[in-house]
């Protein structure tokens, strides 16, 4: 009687899946190795962090509410200097109050006028391509961010991209209650002497 | 294992070797790192981080207009100003030695009397200088004494103008700079013949 030959199953390693796994491992180790290596190589890299420094701007837009804003630009320095010269005998707090009330009287605009002001600024920026403008937008928490975005969109829409802007939280009340407003004479990067206004909170 | 599959064994071996090499390298790199850089900061640690104050929180500086400096010069817009011709002066009297002590008044006028004009015998040249200087008017930014010394025989500077004693007027705010501009109106004077004495 002849023995029936059993079907002998071939024993083999599944190379295809093994190669896949090896590739995955290879890629994993490559990636993680580079992640670790980066801090070594870039330890000296400068990382810009917010500084506790003075906010410098050509224009400050302080949102009061959804309909009104307070616009401070270089024309305000004439008001401040004028009050400093003529009302210097007042106490510091009364001098500040006088400056604030005068500035508020002349520089509060409705939101509809904002478009006009921004158009003027854009025109000025387009006519002076080498001049950099910085606009500081101060906005209380209650105002929807939508309004800020509208302003940012207008400021970005210049031919030479020479208007930069920054946004910080803040209310008009803080400006009213500031420690001091005064004129500072300073020399800018171009060597021009400027009559700046400083507001200390 | 078929012959076909056996062909891949060396390749597999190489892969495994490289994987092991990379793993070893990674382990070595991790070992070299400080402990806090290997650890991912926990949530509690992250909460302790302070938000750094940003520019504009403590104060704002609004750039104001450029302060245009004033130039203390002869005001050429005024009528009747006459220039002094240097060559003519040299022709008239090449040995001119004339000193003039003048005063610039609040309106910018150049004022001097006959006593302030020291001609040392060079009358013709002195009169010529006097006629021109009498007409000069300056921008009214400075006041005080200004001295002219016409010394034509000198081998060095033939005209010395001393403006040390000029002072800015009190009514001009201190923050406005005043620069000295053209303080004489003499035609044809070479620049190396002129010396201005100032602070």
Short mmCIF file of C-alpha atoms in Angstrom, two decimals:
data_model
loop_
_atom_site.label_atom_id
_atom_site.label_comp_id
_atom_site.label_asym_id
_atom_site.label_seq_id
_atom_site.Cartn_x
_atom_site.Cartn_y
_atom_site.Cartn_z
CA UNK A 1 0.00 0.00 0.00
CA UNK A 2 1.40 3.17 -1.01
CA UNK A 3 1.47 5.88 1.57
CA UNK A 4 -0.38 8.90 0.52
CA UNK A 5 1.95 11.82 0.44
CA UNK A 6 0.82 14.54 2.72
CA UNK A 7 0.59 17.98 1.31
CA UNK A 8 3.50 19.77 2.84
CA UNK A 9 2.87 23.46 3.37
CA UNK A 10 5.86 25.60 2.57
CA UNK A 11 7.27 27.52 5.54
CA UNK A 12 8.41 30.99 4.58
CA UNK A 13 8.75 34.43 6.02
CA UNK A 14 6.34 37.03 4.58
CA UNK A 15 8.91 39.37 3.25
CA UNK A 16 6.55 41.95 1.77
CA UNK A 17 4.95 42.95 5.06
CA UNK A 18 8.29 42.78 6.81
CA UNK A 19 9.84 45.20 4.35
CA UNK A 20 6.86 47.50 4.89
CA UNK A 21 7.40 47.43 8.61
CA UNK A 22 11.10 48.05 8.28
CA UNK A 23 10.41 51.06 6.09
CA UNK A 24 7.93 52.42 8.60
CA UNK A 25 10.43 51.96 11.40
CA UNK A 26 13.13 53.57 9.30
CA UNK A 27 10.97 56.59 8.58
CA UNK A 28 9.92 56.81 12.24
CA UNK A 29 13.47 56.79 13.49
CA UNK A 30 14.57 59.25 10.85
CA UNK A 31 11.82 61.70 11.77
CA UNK A 32 12.22 61.41 15.51
CA UNK A 33 15.98 61.68 15.25
CA UNK A 34 15.68 64.99 13.41
CA UNK A 35 13.13 66.29 15.89
CA UNK A 36 15.64 65.72 18.62
CA UNK A 37 18.51 67.14 16.64
CA UNK A 38 16.84 70.45 15.85
CA UNK A 39 17.24 72.06 19.28
CA UNK A 40 20.95 71.30 19.21
CA UNK A 41 21.47 72.98 15.92
CA UNK A 42 19.16 75.89 16.48
CA UNK A 43 19.85 76.64 20.09
CA UNK A 44 21.26 80.01 19.16
CA UNK A 45 18.23 80.92 17.09
CA UNK A 46 16.58 84.20 18.08
CA UNK A 47 12.99 83.71 19.02
CA UNK A 48 11.07 86.99 19.11
CA UNK A 49 9.11 87.30 22.29
CA UNK A 50 6.86 90.10 23.46
CA UNK A 51 8.74 92.79 25.30
CA UNK A 52 7.67 94.96 28.12
CA UNK A 53 8.40 98.01 26.04
CA UNK A 54 6.67 101.14 24.99
CA UNK A 55 4.17 100.83 22.15
CA UNK A 56 5.46 103.09 19.42
CA UNK A 57 3.07 104.08 16.68
CA UNK A 58 2.31 106.85 14.28
CA UNK A 59 -1.40 106.39 14.80
CA UNK A 60 -3.40 104.98 17.68
CA UNK A 61 -6.94 103.86 17.03
CA UNK A 62 -8.81 103.34 20.28
CA UNK A 63 -12.17 101.69 19.86
CA UNK A 64 -14.71 103.14 22.28
CA UNK A 65 -17.73 101.11 21.27
CA UNK A 66 -19.09 99.62 18.10
CA UNK A 67 -19.95 103.07 16.71
CA UNK A 68 -17.17 105.35 17.87
CA UNK A 69 -13.41 105.41 17.93
CA UNK A 70 -10.68 107.71 19.17
CA UNK A 71 -8.00 108.56 16.60
CA UNK A 72 -4.65 109.88 17.75
CA UNK A 73 -2.03 110.90 15.25
CA UNK A 74 0.75 113.45 14.94
CA UNK A 75 -1.72 116.33 14.92
CA UNK A 76 -2.45 115.56 18.58
CA UNK A 77 1.06 116.59 19.59
CA UNK A 78 0.25 120.22 18.78
CA UNK A 79 -2.70 120.08 21.18
CA UNK A 80 -0.65 118.50 23.95
CA UNK A 81 2.25 120.92 23.52
CA UNK A 82 -0.09 123.88 23.41
CA UNK A 83 -1.72 122.86 26.68
CA UNK A 84 1.68 122.19 28.26
CA UNK A 85 2.80 125.66 27.31
CA UNK A 86 -0.34 127.51 28.35
CA UNK A 87 -1.56 125.53 31.34
CA UNK A 88 1.69 124.47 32.91
CA UNK A 89 0.56 125.97 36.23
CA UNK A 90 -2.11 123.28 36.66
CA UNK A 91 -1.53 120.24 38.84
CA UNK A 92 -0.40 117.14 36.94
CA UNK A 93 -3.79 115.44 37.24
CA UNK A 94 -5.69 118.53 36.10
CA UNK A 95 -3.25 119.06 33.27
CA UNK A 96 -3.82 115.47 32.19
CA UNK A 97 -7.59 115.89 32.40
CA UNK A 98 -7.43 119.04 30.32
CA UNK A 99 -5.33 117.32 27.67
CA UNK A 100 -7.59 114.30 27.58
CA UNK A 101 -10.76 116.36 27.30
CA UNK A 102 -9.24 118.47 24.55
CA UNK A 103 -8.03 115.42 22.66
CA UNK A 104 -11.38 113.70 23.05
CA UNK A 105 -13.23 116.78 21.83
CA UNK A 106 -11.26 116.87 18.63
CA UNK A 107 -10.48 113.24 17.88
CA UNK A 108 -13.57 111.12 18.44
CA UNK A 109 -15.15 109.98 15.23
CA UNK A 110 -18.04 107.79 14.25
CA UNK A 111 -17.35 104.43 12.70
CA UNK A 112 -18.51 105.73 9.31
CA UNK A 113 -15.70 108.28 9.39
CA UNK A 114 -13.16 105.56 10.02
CA UNK A 115 -13.24 104.51 6.40
CA UNK A 116 -12.48 108.06 5.36
CA UNK A 117 -9.59 108.33 7.82
CA UNK A 118 -8.16 105.00 6.71
CA UNK A 119 -8.43 106.01 3.07
CA UNK A 120 -6.46 109.17 3.82
CA UNK A 121 -3.84 107.12 5.60
CA UNK A 122 -3.60 104.62 2.73
CA UNK A 123 -3.25 107.47 0.26
CA UNK A 124 -0.48 108.96 2.39
CA UNK A 125 1.25 105.57 2.55
CA UNK A 126 0.98 105.09 -1.20
CA UNK A 127 2.45 108.53 -1.85
CA UNK A 128 5.39 107.82 0.49
CA UNK A 129 6.49 104.29 -0.35
CA UNK A 130 9.67 104.50 1.72
CA UNK A 131 7.93 105.72 4.83
CA UNK A 132 6.85 103.04 7.27
CA UNK A 133 3.64 103.56 9.18
CA UNK A 134 2.69 101.73 12.32
CA UNK A 135 -0.87 101.75 13.58
CA UNK A 136 -1.65 100.61 17.10
CA UNK A 137 -5.18 99.37 17.45
CA UNK A 138 -6.51 99.32 21.01
CA UNK A 139 -9.74 97.56 21.52
CA UNK A 140 -11.79 96.77 24.61
CA UNK A 141 -12.83 93.17 25.12
CA UNK A 142 -16.49 93.95 24.56
CA UNK A 143 -16.05 94.98 20.94
CA UNK A 144 -16.45 92.11 18.47
CA UNK A 145 -13.23 91.26 16.70
CA UNK A 146 -15.05 91.73 13.44
CA UNK A 147 -14.44 95.51 13.65
CA UNK A 148 -10.72 95.03 14.13
CA UNK A 149 -10.54 92.69 11.17
CA UNK A 150 -12.22 95.34 9.04
CA UNK A 151 -9.59 97.87 10.05
CA UNK A 152 -6.77 95.39 9.48
CA UNK A 153 -8.11 94.59 6.03
CA UNK A 154 -8.12 98.28 5.13
CA UNK A 155 -4.61 98.79 6.49
CA UNK A 156 -3.28 95.82 4.56
CA UNK A 157 -4.69 97.11 1.31
CA UNK A 158 -1.80 99.39 0.36
CA UNK A 159 0.33 99.36 -2.75
CA UNK A 160 3.67 99.13 -0.98
CA UNK A 161 2.65 97.25 2.16
CA UNK A 162 4.21 99.99 4.25
CA UNK A 163 1.49 100.15 6.87
CA UNK A 164 2.06 97.76 9.73
CA UNK A 165 -0.29 97.34 12.61
CA UNK A 166 -0.50 95.81 16.03
CA UNK A 167 -3.45 95.14 18.22
CA UNK A 168 -3.64 95.36 22.00
CA UNK A 169 -6.48 95.27 24.44
CA UNK A 170 -7.36 98.51 26.17
CA UNK A 171 -10.17 100.88 26.90
CA UNK A 172 -10.67 104.59 26.61
CA UNK A 173 -11.11 104.62 30.36
CA UNK A 174 -7.48 103.54 30.73
CA UNK A 175 -6.40 106.47 28.58
CA UNK A 176 -8.53 108.81 30.69
CA UNK A 177 -6.97 107.41 33.85
CA UNK A 178 -3.43 107.34 32.51
CA UNK A 179 -0.66 108.54 34.78
CA UNK A 180 0.59 111.23 32.46
CA UNK A 181 0.50 112.61 28.93
CA UNK A 182 3.41 114.71 27.82
CA UNK A 183 5.54 115.77 24.91
CA UNK A 184 8.78 113.95 24.25
CA UNK A 185 11.37 115.32 21.88
CA UNK A 186 13.15 112.50 20.19
CA UNK A 187 15.32 111.84 17.17
CA UNK A 188 14.06 109.19 14.79
CA UNK A 189 16.06 106.70 12.73
CA UNK A 190 16.37 109.20 9.88
CA UNK A 191 17.89 111.77 12.23
CA UNK A 192 14.83 114.02 12.27
CA UNK A 193 13.84 115.59 15.54
CA UNK A 194 10.25 114.80 16.34
CA UNK A 195 7.72 116.13 18.76
CA UNK A 196 6.15 112.94 20.08
CA UNK A 197 3.40 112.39 22.62
CA UNK A 198 3.85 109.86 25.34
CA UNK A 199 1.03 108.34 27.35
CA UNK A 200 2.08 106.48 30.49
CA UNK A 201 -0.46 104.06 31.93
CA UNK B 1 12.03 29.75 1.22
CA UNK B 2 12.32 30.15 -2.43
CA UNK B 3 15.45 31.32 -4.18
CA UNK B 4 13.58 34.43 -5.25
CA UNK B 5 12.88 35.40 -1.68
CA UNK B 6 16.34 34.50 -0.47
CA UNK B 7 17.69 37.19 -2.75
CA UNK B 8 16.13 39.82 -0.47
CA UNK B 9 17.76 38.57 2.69
CA UNK B 10 20.91 40.75 2.35
CA UNK B 11 18.77 43.80 1.61
CA UNK B 12 16.67 43.07 4.66
CA UNK B 13 19.79 42.67 6.68
CA UNK B 14 21.05 46.05 5.53
CA UNK B 15 17.70 47.65 6.44
CA UNK B 16 17.73 46.03 9.85
CA UNK B 17 21.27 47.20 10.36
CA UNK B 18 20.41 50.78 9.44
CA UNK B 19 17.34 50.74 11.64
CA UNK B 20 19.44 49.51 14.54
CA UNK B 21 22.05 52.16 13.79
CA UNK B 22 19.44 54.92 13.72
CA UNK B 23 17.87 53.64 16.89
CA UNK B 24 21.21 53.63 18.59
CA UNK B 25 21.97 57.14 17.39
CA UNK B 26 18.60 58.36 18.60
CA UNK B 27 19.08 56.73 21.98
CA UNK B 28 22.52 58.35 22.26
CA UNK B 29 21.12 61.78 21.29
CA UNK B 30 18.35 61.45 23.85
CA UNK B 31 20.83 60.40 26.47
CA UNK B 32 22.89 63.53 25.84
CA UNK B 33 19.90 65.86 26.20
CA UNK B 34 19.14 67.41 29.59
CA UNK B 35 16.26 65.78 31.37
CA UNK B 36 13.90 68.78 31.16
CA UNK B 37 14.32 68.96 27.40
CA UNK B 38 13.37 65.36 26.94
CA UNK B 39 10.29 65.66 29.10
CA UNK B 40 7.18 67.21 27.62
CA UNK B 41 6.03 69.91 30.02
CA UNK B 42 2.96 68.86 31.92
CA UNK B 43 -0.27 70.86 31.87
CA UNK B 44 0.33 72.11 35.40
CA UNK B 45 3.71 73.48 34.40
CA UNK B 46 2.21 75.24 31.42
CA UNK B 47 -0.36 76.96 33.61
CA UNK B 48 2.37 78.55 35.67
CA UNK B 49 3.78 80.41 32.68
CA UNK B 50 3.24 84.14 32.88
CA UNK B 51 1.95 85.96 29.85
CA UNK B 52 4.66 88.47 29.05
CA UNK B 53 3.48 92.07 28.87
CA UNK B 54 3.23 93.30 25.34
CA UNK B 55 4.32 96.60 23.84
CA UNK B 56 1.67 99.22 24.37
CA UNK B 57 0.40 97.93 27.68
CA UNK B 58 2.50 100.15 29.89
CA UNK B 59 2.50 103.17 27.64
CA UNK B 60 2.19 104.50 24.13
CA UNK B 61 4.48 106.79 22.21
CA UNK B 62 2.77 108.49 19.32
CA UNK B 63 5.20 109.77 16.75
CA UNK B 64 4.68 113.44 16.23
CA UNK B 65 5.56 115.79 13.40
CA UNK B 66 9.13 116.43 12.39
CA UNK B 67 10.47 119.58 13.98
CA UNK B 68 11.85 121.64 11.15
CA UNK B 69 15.12 123.23 12.25
CA UNK B 70 15.56 126.96 11.80
CA UNK B 71 18.46 128.32 9.83
CA UNK B 72 20.08 131.48 10.98
CA UNK B 73 21.01 133.16 7.71
CA UNK B 74 20.88 136.46 5.97
CA UNK B 75 17.26 137.01 5.06
CA UNK B 76 17.49 137.34 1.32
CA UNK B 77 13.78 137.93 1.03
CA UNK B 78 14.20 141.40 2.49
CA UNK B 79 14.50 144.28 0.08
CA UNK B 80 17.61 146.40 -0.24
CA UNK B 81 20.18 143.86 0.83
CA UNK B 82 23.50 144.47 -0.91
CA UNK B 83 26.35 142.10 -1.30
CA UNK B 84 30.00 142.95 -0.90
CA UNK B 85 32.21 142.22 -3.87
CA UNK B 86 35.38 140.53 -2.63
CA UNK B 87 37.40 141.05 -5.77
CA UNK B 88 36.47 144.67 -5.88
CA UNK B 89 37.52 145.03 -2.28
CA UNK B 90 40.86 143.44 -3.08
CA UNK B 91 41.29 145.80 -6.00
CA UNK B 92 40.36 148.89 -4.01
CA UNK B 93 42.72 148.10 -1.15
CA UNK B 94 44.67 144.88 -1.13
CA UNK B 95 45.96 145.72 2.39
CA UNK B 96 42.55 146.19 3.92
CA UNK B 97 42.53 145.60 7.66
CA UNK B 98 39.07 146.47 8.91
CA UNK B 99 37.28 145.26 12.01
CA UNK B 100 33.56 145.72 12.53
CA UNK B 101 31.86 144.95 15.82
CA UNK B 102 28.14 144.66 15.11
CA UNK B 103 25.05 143.84 17.02
CA UNK B 104 22.15 141.85 15.65
CA UNK B 105 18.96 143.20 17.15
CA UNK B 106 15.65 141.41 17.78
CA UNK B 107 14.43 142.08 14.26
CA UNK B 108 17.61 140.65 12.75
CA UNK B 109 19.08 144.00 11.73
CA UNK B 110 22.84 144.39 11.74
CA UNK B 111 23.48 147.47 13.83
CA UNK B 112 26.81 149.22 14.31
CA UNK B 113 28.01 152.76 14.85
CA UNK B 114 30.98 154.56 13.38
CA UNK B 115 32.90 153.76 16.57
CA UNK B 116 32.39 150.06 15.94
CA UNK B 117 34.10 150.32 12.57
CA UNK B 118 37.85 150.12 13.03
CA UNK B 119 39.33 151.00 9.65
CA UNK B 120 43.01 151.47 10.61
CA UNK B 121 43.47 153.98 7.83
CA UNK B 122 41.83 151.89 5.12
CA UNK B 123 39.01 154.36 4.70
CA UNK B 124 37.89 153.52 1.20
CA UNK B 125 37.67 149.79 1.88
CA UNK B 126 36.05 150.51 5.25
CA UNK B 127 33.36 152.65 3.67
CA UNK B 128 32.74 149.99 1.05
CA UNK B 129 32.35 147.35 3.75
CA UNK B 130 30.15 149.64 5.81
CA UNK B 131 27.82 150.34 2.88
CA UNK B 132 27.22 146.63 2.36
CA UNK B 133 26.97 145.60 6.01
CA UNK B 134 24.46 148.33 6.81
CA UNK B 135 21.97 146.67 4.50
CA UNK B 136 22.31 143.13 5.85
CA UNK B 137 19.39 141.63 7.72
CA UNK B 138 19.29 138.24 9.35
CA UNK B 139 16.44 135.89 10.12
CA UNK B 140 15.32 136.92 13.60
CA UNK B 141 16.39 133.77 15.43
CA UNK B 142 19.55 134.95 17.15
CA UNK B 143 20.69 138.15 18.73
CA UNK B 144 23.96 139.44 20.11
CA UNK B 145 27.36 140.55 18.94
CA UNK B 146 28.89 139.52 15.64
CA UNK B 147 32.38 140.58 14.65
CA UNK B 148 33.88 140.82 11.17
CA UNK B 149 37.59 141.13 10.56
CA UNK B 150 38.63 141.82 7.02
CA UNK B 151 42.34 141.11 6.94
CA UNK B 152 43.31 140.94 3.28
CA UNK B 153 47.12 140.93 3.68
CA UNK B 154 46.89 137.80 5.80
CA UNK B 155 48.37 134.65 4.34
CA UNK B 156 45.83 132.60 6.22
CA UNK B 157 42.19 133.48 6.63
CA UNK B 158 41.37 136.82 5.09
CA UNK B 159 37.94 137.16 6.65
CA UNK B 160 37.10 136.07 10.17
CA UNK B 161 33.51 136.19 11.36
CA UNK B 162 33.07 135.68 15.08
CA UNK B 163 29.58 134.54 16.08
CA UNK B 164 30.42 133.11 19.49
CA UNK B 165 28.44 135.76 21.29
CA UNK B 166 25.27 135.24 19.31
CA UNK B 167 22.48 133.74 21.40
CA UNK B 168 19.19 132.25 20.35
CA UNK B 169 16.20 134.42 21.06
CA UNK B 170 14.16 133.60 24.13
CA UNK B 171 10.88 133.43 22.27
CA UNK B 172 12.02 130.48 20.16
CA UNK B 173 11.15 127.20 21.94
CA UNK B 174 14.21 125.32 23.11
CA UNK B 175 13.28 122.10 21.32
CA UNK B 176 13.63 123.76 17.91
CA UNK B 177 17.22 123.52 16.73
CA UNK B 178 18.77 126.56 15.08
CA UNK B 179 21.56 125.89 12.64
CA UNK B 180 23.91 128.49 11.29
CA UNK B 181 23.53 129.04 7.59
CA UNK B 182 24.82 131.78 5.33
CA UNK B 183 25.91 134.56 7.63
CA UNK B 184 27.57 136.80 5.08
CA UNK B 185 26.77 138.09 1.63
CA UNK B 186 30.13 138.45 0.00
CA UNK B 187 30.45 137.60 -3.66
CA UNK B 188 33.53 135.82 -4.89
CA UNK B 189 35.20 135.02 -1.59
CA UNK B 190 37.09 131.73 -1.80
CA UNK B 191 36.01 129.32 0.91
CA UNK B 192 39.56 128.92 2.18
CA UNK B 193 39.76 132.63 2.91
CA UNK B 194 36.83 132.50 5.30
CA UNK B 195 36.89 131.44 8.93
CA UNK B 196 33.81 131.43 11.11
CA UNK B 197 34.44 131.35 14.85
CA UNK B 198 31.62 129.60 16.63
CA UNK B 199 31.04 127.38 19.64
#
